[in-house]
XYZ file of C-alpha atoms in Angstrom:
670
model
C 34.223 -62.762 123.809
C 34.943 -64.664 120.298
C 32.172 -64.097 117.807
C 30.246 -67.283 116.303
C 32.338 -68.706 113.654
C 30.068 -69.716 110.489
C 30.445 -73.726 111.541
C 28.893 -73.249 114.568
C 25.921 -70.971 112.897
C 25.511 -73.855 110.478
C 25.149 -76.131 113.165
C 23.098 -73.826 115.257
C 20.571 -73.163 112.373
C 20.131 -76.419 111.337
C 18.759 -77.097 114.595
C 16.116 -74.433 113.920
C 15.321 -76.341 110.705
C 14.640 -79.561 112.955
C 11.981 -77.613 115.138
C 10.173 -75.579 111.891
C 12.436 -72.470 113.006
C 13.555 -72.148 109.135
C 13.667 -74.527 105.926
C 17.024 -75.335 105.483
C 18.566 -78.015 103.186
C 20.776 -81.159 104.124
C 23.863 -80.494 106.147
C 25.884 -83.025 107.566
C 25.484 -83.558 110.870
C 27.923 -81.193 112.798
C 29.134 -81.628 117.087
C 26.904 -79.307 118.755
C 28.530 -75.726 119.979
C 29.986 -76.000 123.297
C 27.567 -74.539 125.937
C 27.349 -71.191 126.906
C 26.457 -71.933 130.841
C 29.514 -71.556 132.862
C 29.249 -71.957 136.895
C 32.601 -71.049 137.749
C 31.976 -67.656 139.133
C 28.661 -68.678 140.780
C 30.651 -71.297 142.517
C 33.387 -69.108 143.339
C 31.029 -66.953 145.500
C 29.653 -70.013 147.589
C 30.866 -69.893 150.878
C 29.594 -71.439 154.050
C 28.636 -70.730 158.042
C 27.810 -73.283 160.638
C 24.518 -71.498 162.061
C 23.199 -72.893 165.605
C 19.658 -74.518 165.746
C 18.177 -72.031 167.248
C 14.326 -71.712 168.030
C 11.668 -71.528 165.379
C 15.163 -71.895 162.523
C 16.647 -75.016 161.574
C 16.707 -77.045 158.788
C 17.371 -80.417 156.879
C 19.992 -82.802 158.817
C 21.256 -79.791 160.637
C 22.801 -81.723 163.243
C 24.823 -84.257 161.007
C 25.483 -81.651 158.221
C 26.037 -78.602 160.247
C 27.565 -76.462 157.896
C 25.260 -74.363 155.584
C 26.002 -73.330 152.046
C 25.014 -69.623 150.659
C 26.323 -66.843 147.834
C 27.870 -63.692 148.739
C 25.792 -60.751 148.012
C 28.368 -58.820 145.927
C 31.656 -59.404 144.087
C 33.780 -56.010 143.900
C 36.267 -56.279 140.916
C 40.270 -56.172 141.641
C 42.834 -55.751 139.086
C 43.683 -58.899 137.007
C 39.778 -59.926 136.650
C 39.635 -61.187 139.978
C 37.046 -60.136 142.530
C 36.424 -59.556 146.363
C 33.458 -61.409 147.618
C 31.650 -58.589 149.778
C 28.250 -58.293 151.796
C 25.879 -55.768 152.003
C 25.991 -52.146 154.104
C 29.179 -50.924 156.543
C 31.414 -53.866 157.322
C 31.924 -53.739 161.287
C 35.944 -54.729 161.905
C 34.872 -55.170 165.562
C 32.249 -58.113 164.874
C 33.043 -59.124 161.255
C 29.340 -58.227 160.417
C 27.676 -55.739 157.629
C 25.000 -53.493 158.025
C 22.798 -55.771 156.103
C 24.923 -58.976 156.015
C 27.017 -61.371 153.825
C 24.011 -63.832 152.344
C 20.257 -63.188 151.675
C 17.060 -64.992 150.866
C 17.028 -64.043 147.933
C 20.079 -65.175 146.472
C 19.925 -68.278 147.943
C 16.719 -68.864 146.052
C 17.507 -68.123 142.754
C 21.557 -69.343 142.765
C 19.259 -72.818 144.014
C 17.219 -72.475 140.653
C 20.703 -72.412 138.579
C 21.851 -75.325 139.919
C 18.256 -77.171 140.053
C 18.031 -76.280 135.851
C 21.939 -77.110 135.564
C 21.153 -80.495 136.811
C 18.292 -81.368 135.077
C 19.608 -80.178 131.747
C 23.176 -81.793 132.188
C 22.780 -84.215 134.830
C 25.809 -82.711 136.361
C 26.280 -84.453 140.159
C 27.765 -81.112 141.432
C 24.818 -79.512 140.775
C 22.457 -81.435 141.729
C 25.222 -81.185 145.490
C 24.505 -77.584 144.902
C 21.286 -77.032 145.227
C 20.636 -79.737 147.750
C 23.032 -77.467 150.177
C 21.503 -74.322 149.353
C 17.854 -75.252 149.230
C 18.932 -76.438 152.678
C 20.562 -72.835 153.472
C 17.232 -71.130 152.175
C 14.682 -73.393 154.950
C 16.952 -72.249 157.904
C 16.116 -68.891 156.775
C 12.708 -69.794 156.785
C 10.878 -69.073 160.346
C 9.365 -72.652 161.149
C 7.489 -71.954 164.371
C 5.297 -69.084 166.468
C 3.045 -66.177 164.358
C 5.352 -65.466 161.173
C 5.518 -69.275 160.241
C 6.540 -70.097 156.585
C 7.970 -66.390 156.499
C 11.776 -65.638 155.753
C 14.472 -63.984 157.459
C 16.142 -61.905 154.513
C 19.899 -62.328 155.971
C 22.491 -63.638 157.310
C 25.881 -62.651 158.311
C 29.593 -64.301 157.638
C 29.189 -66.263 161.123
C 25.620 -67.352 161.049
C 23.569 -64.710 162.626
C 20.348 -63.769 161.403
C 19.988 -60.340 161.003
C 16.215 -59.893 160.921
C 16.413 -56.229 161.213
C 18.997 -54.431 158.579
C 20.542 -51.179 158.373
C 18.964 -49.650 156.295
C 15.327 -50.881 157.255
C 13.987 -52.790 154.436
C 10.255 -53.509 154.815
C 8.696 -55.558 156.634
C 10.720 -55.294 159.333
C 11.859 -57.762 160.511
C 12.075 -59.433 157.423
C 10.078 -62.379 158.788
C 7.135 -60.463 159.836
C 4.718 -60.507 156.654
C 4.969 -61.177 153.375
C 7.962 -60.469 151.179
C 9.641 -60.741 147.977
C 12.011 -63.328 149.502
C 9.030 -65.363 150.687
C 7.647 -65.658 146.786
C 11.537 -66.418 146.019
C 11.573 -69.396 148.353
C 8.541 -70.533 147.131
C 10.137 -70.640 143.548
C 13.261 -72.467 144.883
C 11.205 -75.242 147.305
C 8.370 -75.518 143.976
C 11.075 -76.492 141.600
C 13.291 -78.191 144.146
C 10.680 -80.593 145.034
C 9.509 -81.434 141.884
C 13.515 -81.972 140.671
C 14.045 -84.227 143.747
C 11.194 -86.384 144.165
C 12.671 -89.332 142.334
C 15.976 -88.997 143.365
C 15.349 -88.398 147.117
C 12.029 -88.467 148.161
C 13.295 -87.971 151.709
C 14.370 -84.595 151.342
C 11.940 -83.675 149.431
C 9.150 -84.267 151.161
C 11.090 -81.696 153.327
C 11.253 -79.625 150.647
C 7.145 -80.043 150.243
C 6.794 -79.352 154.057
C 8.784 -75.896 153.830
C 6.755 -75.294 150.421
C 3.102 -76.173 152.568
C 4.516 -73.604 155.454
C 4.741 -71.007 153.167
C 1.611 -71.406 151.625
C -0.048 -71.009 154.682
C 1.599 -68.374 155.519
C 0.245 -66.730 152.119
C -3.026 -68.098 152.949
C -3.485 -65.940 155.847
C -1.434 -62.944 155.222
C -2.340 -62.473 151.185
C -5.104 -64.826 150.177
C -7.536 -64.686 152.441
C -8.252 -61.384 150.456
C -8.759 -63.212 147.208
C -11.223 -61.430 145.397
C -11.380 -57.859 147.056
C -10.089 -55.269 144.906
C -8.429 -52.052 146.100
C -8.419 -48.504 144.389
C -5.112 -46.904 142.266
C -6.052 -43.627 141.293
C -9.428 -44.583 140.291
C -8.848 -48.035 139.070
C -9.515 -51.103 140.753
C -6.221 -53.754 141.635
C -6.263 -57.049 143.166
C -5.825 -56.922 147.066
C -4.435 -60.511 147.354
C -0.543 -60.335 145.177
C 2.198 -60.699 147.530
C 3.519 -57.434 148.920
C 0.847 -55.822 146.571
C 3.273 -56.907 143.639
C 2.552 -58.951 140.364
C 6.347 -59.088 140.091
C 6.838 -60.680 143.784
C 3.720 -63.058 143.454
C 5.044 -63.667 139.619
C 8.140 -65.696 141.278
C 6.394 -67.518 143.447
C 4.259 -68.913 140.526
C 7.092 -70.290 138.664
C 7.779 -72.176 141.719
C 3.828 -73.456 142.783
C 3.648 -74.538 138.794
C 6.529 -76.590 138.770
C 5.082 -78.013 142.300
C 1.743 -78.272 141.112
C 2.335 -80.051 138.335
C 4.503 -82.576 140.083
C 1.754 -82.978 142.785
C -1.372 -81.918 140.989
C -3.759 -82.842 144.243
C -2.471 -80.807 146.614
C -5.298 -78.684 146.892
C -3.866 -75.743 148.898
C -0.906 -75.101 146.756
C -3.379 -75.344 143.802
C -5.495 -72.852 144.923
C -2.832 -70.350 145.575
C -1.118 -71.265 142.550
C -4.558 -70.123 140.455
C -5.367 -67.201 143.098
C -2.125 -65.718 142.753
C -1.833 -65.773 139.095
C -5.636 -64.459 138.617
C -4.405 -61.671 140.567
C -1.013 -61.583 137.745
C -3.242 -61.777 134.804
C -5.945 -58.268 136.515
C -2.443 -56.360 136.295
C -2.307 -56.232 132.552
C -3.216 -52.677 131.370
C -3.206 -50.831 128.162
C -2.915 -51.503 124.850
C -1.337 -50.880 121.418
C -1.461 -47.128 121.782
C -2.138 -46.378 125.575
C 0.257 -46.917 128.251
C 1.210 -48.813 128.975
C 1.257 -50.730 125.873
C 0.157 -54.105 127.079
C 2.431 -54.379 130.099
C 1.591 -56.403 133.002
C 2.223 -53.598 135.475
C 4.694 -54.470 138.448
C 2.825 -53.198 141.654
C -0.709 -52.404 142.715
C 0.012 -49.061 144.838
C 0.973 -47.222 140.821
C -0.178 -47.150 137.797
C 2.711 -45.214 136.586
C 5.486 -47.690 137.061
C 7.134 -50.638 135.218
C 10.595 -52.116 135.269
C 12.554 -54.653 133.722
C 14.012 -56.288 136.961
C 11.570 -59.040 138.747
C 9.201 -58.770 135.253
C 8.481 -62.285 134.720
C 4.683 -61.823 135.076
C 4.301 -63.129 131.535
C 6.549 -66.496 132.226
C 4.797 -66.909 135.192
C 0.919 -66.368 133.395
C 2.304 -69.547 131.077
C 3.699 -71.620 133.302
C 0.583 -71.404 135.438
C -1.210 -72.025 131.971
C 0.100 -75.194 131.714
C 0.004 -76.382 135.290
C -3.457 -75.325 135.626
C -4.849 -76.248 132.282
C -6.254 -72.324 132.027
C -5.540 -71.137 128.636
C -7.212 -67.516 129.710
C -3.779 -66.468 131.864
C -1.847 -66.552 128.012
C -4.239 -63.393 126.917
C -2.297 -60.993 128.964
C 1.018 -62.531 128.722
C 0.742 -62.119 124.845
C 0.021 -58.568 125.155
C 2.957 -58.008 127.201
C 5.164 -59.851 125.130
C 3.943 -58.927 121.537
C 2.946 -55.332 122.408
C 4.825 -53.914 124.949
C 8.300 -56.207 124.346
C 8.480 -54.921 120.663
C 8.114 -51.195 122.243
C 11.036 -51.773 124.841
C 13.386 -53.540 122.023
C 12.814 -50.369 119.663
C 13.426 -48.186 122.479
C 16.822 -49.755 123.600
C 16.255 -52.643 125.832
C 15.806 -53.960 129.376
C 15.266 -50.466 131.068
C 15.458 -50.528 135.154
C 12.277 -47.952 135.585
C 9.916 -45.983 133.029
C 8.160 -44.523 135.832
C 6.139 -43.456 133.529
C 8.672 -42.174 131.329
C 12.049 -43.994 130.242
C 13.627 -41.729 133.461
C 16.106 -44.839 134.548
C 18.171 -46.315 131.686
C 20.472 -48.858 133.560
C 20.104 -52.043 131.928
C 20.521 -55.122 134.456
C 21.028 -58.439 133.802
C 17.639 -59.189 136.089
C 15.675 -57.133 133.986
C 17.249 -58.842 130.681
C 16.823 -62.501 131.913
C 13.094 -62.075 133.148
C 11.988 -60.495 129.584
C 13.740 -63.564 128.179
C 12.531 -65.812 129.941
C 8.788 -64.517 129.827
C 8.933 -64.265 125.851
C 10.276 -68.070 126.201
C 7.726 -69.479 128.258
C 4.980 -67.482 126.722
C 6.243 -68.627 122.628
C 5.813 -72.491 124.426
C 2.647 -71.986 126.262
C 0.972 -70.122 123.386
C 2.959 -71.696 120.299
C 3.938 -68.942 119.130
C 7.067 -69.180 117.257
C 7.524 -65.517 116.691
C 8.034 -64.686 120.006
C 10.926 -67.101 119.915
C 12.508 -64.262 117.485
C 11.981 -61.355 120.229
C 13.749 -63.662 122.576
C 16.404 -63.779 120.385
C 16.755 -60.210 120.085
C 16.758 -59.645 123.614
C 19.414 -62.310 124.469
C 21.594 -60.246 122.554
C 21.960 -58.184 125.327
C 24.037 -60.578 126.694
C 26.347 -60.380 123.934
C 26.850 -56.710 123.446
C 23.661 -55.294 121.999
C 23.363 -52.878 124.859
C 24.356 -49.122 125.270
C 27.710 -50.641 125.982
C 28.141 -52.350 122.832
C 30.094 -54.920 124.999
C 29.510 -58.278 126.233
C 28.431 -58.428 129.811
C 28.534 -61.965 130.356
C 31.997 -64.264 129.278
C 31.227 -67.882 128.912
C 34.742 -68.418 129.640
C 34.249 -67.816 132.911
C 30.922 -66.905 133.783
C 31.019 -63.691 135.031
C 28.027 -61.101 134.337
C 28.771 -57.608 135.101
C 26.334 -55.664 137.280
C 25.209 -53.491 134.221
C 25.090 -51.166 131.767
C 24.807 -47.126 132.400
C 22.783 -44.984 129.993
C 26.141 -43.779 129.012
C 27.346 -47.117 128.089
C 29.657 -47.497 131.310
C 29.581 -51.029 132.323
C 29.815 -52.008 136.057
C 32.324 -54.600 136.517
C 31.003 -55.701 139.665
C 29.769 -59.596 139.646
C 27.099 -59.873 142.143
C 25.230 -62.910 142.762
C 21.938 -61.615 141.609
C 23.733 -60.669 137.892
C 25.707 -63.888 137.971
C 22.226 -66.129 138.678
C 20.040 -64.140 136.154
C 23.014 -64.415 133.669
C 23.384 -67.631 134.466
C 19.323 -68.264 133.961
C 19.341 -66.889 130.925
C 22.681 -69.337 129.426
C 20.707 -72.086 130.748
C 17.451 -70.963 128.613
C 19.954 -70.027 125.579
C 21.291 -73.563 125.862
C 18.184 -75.655 125.808
C 17.034 -73.366 123.320
C 19.613 -73.478 120.468
C 17.710 -71.684 117.742
C 17.416 -68.679 120.117
C 21.159 -68.755 121.437
C 22.213 -68.745 117.610
C 20.403 -65.782 116.553
C 21.181 -63.779 120.273
C 25.016 -64.662 119.392
C 25.294 -63.939 115.492
C 24.131 -60.349 115.928
C 25.320 -58.641 118.907
C 25.671 -55.052 117.085
C 22.672 -52.830 118.060
C 23.145 -50.959 114.407
C 19.667 -49.120 114.224
C 17.650 -48.121 116.746
C 14.040 -45.862 116.162
C 11.329 -45.887 119.221
C 9.866 -44.429 121.644
C 11.507 -41.395 122.685
C 11.132 -38.483 125.192
C 11.093 -34.826 125.023
C 10.950 -32.868 128.287
C 8.387 -30.343 128.517
C 9.932 -27.810 131.100
C 12.882 -27.426 128.035
C 10.213 -25.636 125.852
C 12.046 -23.066 123.675
C 8.555 -20.994 123.547
C 6.547 -20.803 126.504
C 4.149 -18.535 129.190
C 4.244 -21.086 131.542
C 5.998 -21.753 134.375
C 8.987 -24.625 135.107
C 8.564 -25.733 138.901
C 11.500 -27.685 140.067
C 9.942 -30.328 143.097
C 12.156 -31.003 146.056
C 11.722 -34.469 144.776
C 11.391 -35.837 141.092
C 9.799 -38.901 142.916
C 6.338 -38.703 143.358
C 5.795 -41.774 145.919
C 4.929 -43.949 142.861
C 6.244 -42.317 139.592
C 8.912 -40.041 138.501
C 9.198 -36.193 136.781
C 11.787 -37.175 133.900
C 13.729 -34.161 133.736
C 13.478 -33.307 137.628
C 10.862 -30.657 136.696
C 7.563 -30.122 134.870
C 6.197 -27.003 133.263
C 3.413 -25.532 134.579
C 0.498 -23.835 132.598
C -2.136 -21.023 133.811
C -5.670 -21.101 131.815
C -4.767 -19.718 128.826
C -1.022 -20.377 128.673
C 0.800 -21.813 126.107
C 4.017 -23.421 125.006
C 5.498 -24.635 122.109
C 7.536 -28.122 122.493
C 10.224 -28.913 120.072
C 10.230 -32.817 118.717
C 12.103 -32.580 115.791
C 11.727 -33.855 111.973
C 10.989 -37.398 111.359
C 9.924 -39.209 108.052
C 6.968 -40.860 109.317
C 3.599 -40.240 111.188
C 4.171 -40.126 115.129
C 1.877 -40.818 118.283
C 2.254 -38.165 120.744
C 1.578 -39.373 124.917
C 1.997 -36.069 126.778
C 2.457 -36.818 130.168
C 0.979 -34.557 132.516
C 0.099 -35.336 136.833
C -3.409 -36.408 136.261
C -4.621 -34.571 139.606
C -7.369 -35.777 142.040
C -8.893 -34.118 143.303
C -9.959 -31.714 140.510
C -9.978 -31.653 136.439
C -7.960 -29.463 133.534
C -7.919 -29.601 130.258
C -5.695 -29.117 127.836
C -5.586 -28.522 123.683
C -3.035 -29.459 121.460
C -2.423 -28.795 117.839
C 0.331 -29.149 115.174
C 0.834 -26.384 112.744
C -3.119 -25.888 111.288
C -3.661 -29.736 112.455
C -5.846 -30.093 115.813
C -3.996 -33.213 117.610
C -6.987 -33.568 120.598
C -7.840 -32.124 123.432
C -7.135 -33.909 127.092
C -8.847 -33.684 130.418
C -6.650 -33.951 133.302
C -8.201 -35.641 136.267
C -8.278 -39.450 137.956
C -10.276 -41.004 141.166
C -9.619 -41.677 144.062
C -6.403 -42.001 145.034
C -6.783 -45.375 147.137
C -3.962 -47.325 147.920
C -1.254 -45.224 146.055
C 0.801 -42.530 147.923
C -0.224 -39.726 146.480
C -3.878 -38.223 145.486
C -3.455 -38.054 141.383
C -1.097 -39.561 139.048
C 1.640 -39.048 136.563
C 0.460 -40.661 133.605
C 0.432 -40.367 129.622
C -2.138 -39.617 127.678
C -2.704 -40.656 123.608
C -3.865 -37.864 121.820
C -6.855 -38.758 119.328
C -4.496 -37.486 115.911
C -1.052 -38.891 115.204
C 1.329 -36.151 114.404
C 1.875 -36.237 110.814
C 5.397 -37.339 108.808
C 7.704 -33.848 108.601
C 5.989 -31.860 111.719
C 8.658 -30.969 114.151
C 6.989 -29.154 116.796
C 3.696 -29.814 118.793
C 1.700 -26.563 121.124
C -0.255 -26.986 123.430
C -2.637 -24.623 125.271
C -4.353 -24.763 128.848
C -7.537 -24.642 127.661
C -9.148 -24.974 131.607
C -7.524 -25.280 134.977
C -3.946 -25.646 135.659
C -1.950 -28.283 133.577
C 1.395 -29.871 135.348
C 3.378 -31.236 131.654
C 6.330 -33.330 132.789
C 6.882 -34.542 129.359
C 6.091 -35.600 125.608
C 6.236 -39.185 124.415
C 6.976 -39.541 121.244
C 6.736 -43.036 119.120
C 6.756 -43.487 115.854
C 3.800 -46.109 114.463
C 6.864 -48.666 112.788
C 9.339 -48.577 115.020
C 12.172 -50.491 114.124
C 15.517 -51.956 115.914
C 18.302 -53.385 114.150
C 21.083 -56.121 114.975
C 24.182 -57.041 113.070
C 26.975 -58.848 113.278
C 29.829 -60.949 111.134
C 27.105 -64.031 110.998
C 23.796 -61.949 109.983
C 21.516 -59.556 111.160
C 17.796 -59.211 112.632
C 15.525 -56.167 111.973
C 12.380 -55.695 114.071
C 9.480 -53.643 112.820
C 6.427 -53.293 114.752
C 3.332 -50.952 114.673
C 1.601 -48.904 117.395
C -1.151 -48.353 115.003
C -4.665 -49.500 114.309
C -4.750 -49.386 110.961
C -2.204 -51.392 108.491
C 1.098 -50.119 107.579
C 3.271 -50.798 104.878
C 7.005 -50.424 105.709
C 10.380 -51.908 104.310
C 12.926 -54.036 105.670
C 16.103 -56.246 104.667
C 19.528 -54.468 103.376
C 20.513 -53.695 100.047
C 22.304 -56.792 98.232
C 21.322 -59.177 101.079
C 19.263 -62.576 100.891
C 17.204 -62.946 104.311
C 13.887 -64.823 105.372
C 11.266 -62.129 106.121
C 8.085 -63.072 108.623
C 5.242 -60.991 109.555
C 3.592 -61.325 112.635
C 0.052 -60.074 113.209
C -1.034 -58.767 116.942
C -1.169 -61.572 118.960
C 1.839 -63.167 117.647
C 0.793 -65.126 114.880
C 2.972 -65.894 111.894
C 0.402 -63.937 108.415
C 3.297 -64.044 106.213
C 6.589 -65.823 105.098
C 8.967 -65.243 102.331
C 12.833 -64.944 101.409
C 13.359 -61.270 100.357
C 16.374 -59.936 98.554
C 17.716 -56.507 99.422
C 15.590 -53.415 100.977
C 11.393 -55.174 100.492
C 8.290 -54.094 101.600
C 6.396 -55.382 104.028
C 2.549 -55.069 105.599
C 2.205 -54.722 109.274
C -1.360 -55.769 110.652
C -2.439 -53.435 113.459
C -0.048 -54.015 116.258
C 1.627 -56.564 114.550
C 5.827 -56.802 114.096
C 7.879 -58.335 111.463
C 11.171 -59.656 111.261
C 13.974 -60.135 108.628
C 16.888 -62.392 109.750
C 20.114 -63.669 107.865
């Protein structure tokens, strides 16, 4: 992809000045840069089927318009930069059916949102038409009668045959027999669809309203009837009324319900569902600057040890709901996720697929990057925190090369978004519906926010990284303990980072090499905390005592296994210059998976031919002083507190000192 030209950068930075982002002098009017959003590849994925009207499944004007439009699920790369559209699971050549299907409700819902947003943003009639067709198709997959009314069948074959029990099996089975991610995503599409079609096509909007209400009724009887009830997850209370037990699934329903409730504020059932789901999502905010999960909103009630970037629009959902409901209280966990956790994520390497609780899956996909970008922009707007927009620019740079591959994963010339980047920097050159959709949702967001787009494109090279890292305990060079390799690294709710752990009986010791560091670091041993039972461990660095940990959690409750794999932060930080830490099991048996190492001040530097951006963030409860900037270069420095409020702005030349508030961050940019 071509680098952003200086002329284009000036044009977009002028837009920043207009919005108060930067102070620039008078600049002649320059034509707006060409849009990043290109629908060509998503258009290519679209195909049609002509299903019959069967009991419980029909849609808007099916008799008059029998063909339904849907995106193929996958697109495998072929020679010459072309793609082959394929379905999910094995293909039966005799029937033409796939083990799963050709089309799925999740992608139909999200593709509809792409075209809706493009239509409203650009006025493109073609996108309006595509949104209309996709929403008709989605409605066909929704079961309209019987005990499962309002739920959604996930898969359809190329000939229009529904496949409610795919191979491999997915839960719920059949797929319309209970609450699900695809029910949540249908509400997202129906809600935004109603809001956008209400004035231009009232008849179709009324149909979408009926289908949204059908989905809300399903939520009321399956999920929201538990509102106000809590379950226990390894000793912690969690809300019992989230879709599929997920704040992540619920968040995507909230996006649609927020749009719909803004358009129809007097629909009490929809507004009630929006309020209840939002309160459940907010209740999943956890940890703080110094303790796992660092202010993140956790996605799943059945694990205290899991976070994933994909489907992590929980902050975005709370931001949208806060505006629709007039409830500013919903913003508090959204801001903590955006400032405390997302800065930790950025300086650790970006939107990883999975921290369980250590970063065990460093694969990064567009769904994760987009979810983070959408959340940052939504929270920045709702909370009026321009500093969070700066973080959005750094997250958006992922699409243009600020990832482990060092290469762009989105091409504005074709609209192709690749299917992901592996931890080793290998790019998956497929471009299926999910990746394409979320790449385009990000490009639409960047087109709507030219200041963020400019920053994302101007600095596409990840040139400096100093953040959260992990040292596996089983690699300890000095121990009297035993390395244990379980049959599966996956516990049912978390995962041993190296596939094994170090077991220390009472009195046994280990010394773990951390590597040298110029600055102080927080240490977070990751141990399996049993239930029932209790153990303790004592930690030292040289002659310094770092703390004592107790290893136990409360009742198992809804989780898969008794006990949990969790980090605990030692009471004292590792002093600068130290390169190892020692642990002794002082009582009971300690199962030590790893040690998370976090600098008190973490750093990410992005560079490019047209600028640089440097982020420093503090994990300290005290004021920290550090440096930012590049020798010989001028930059704008802005410092923010732990809630993203601006506390200092000045121009610097070369390397300059900056004071970080506790839990705050600063950004130097040129």
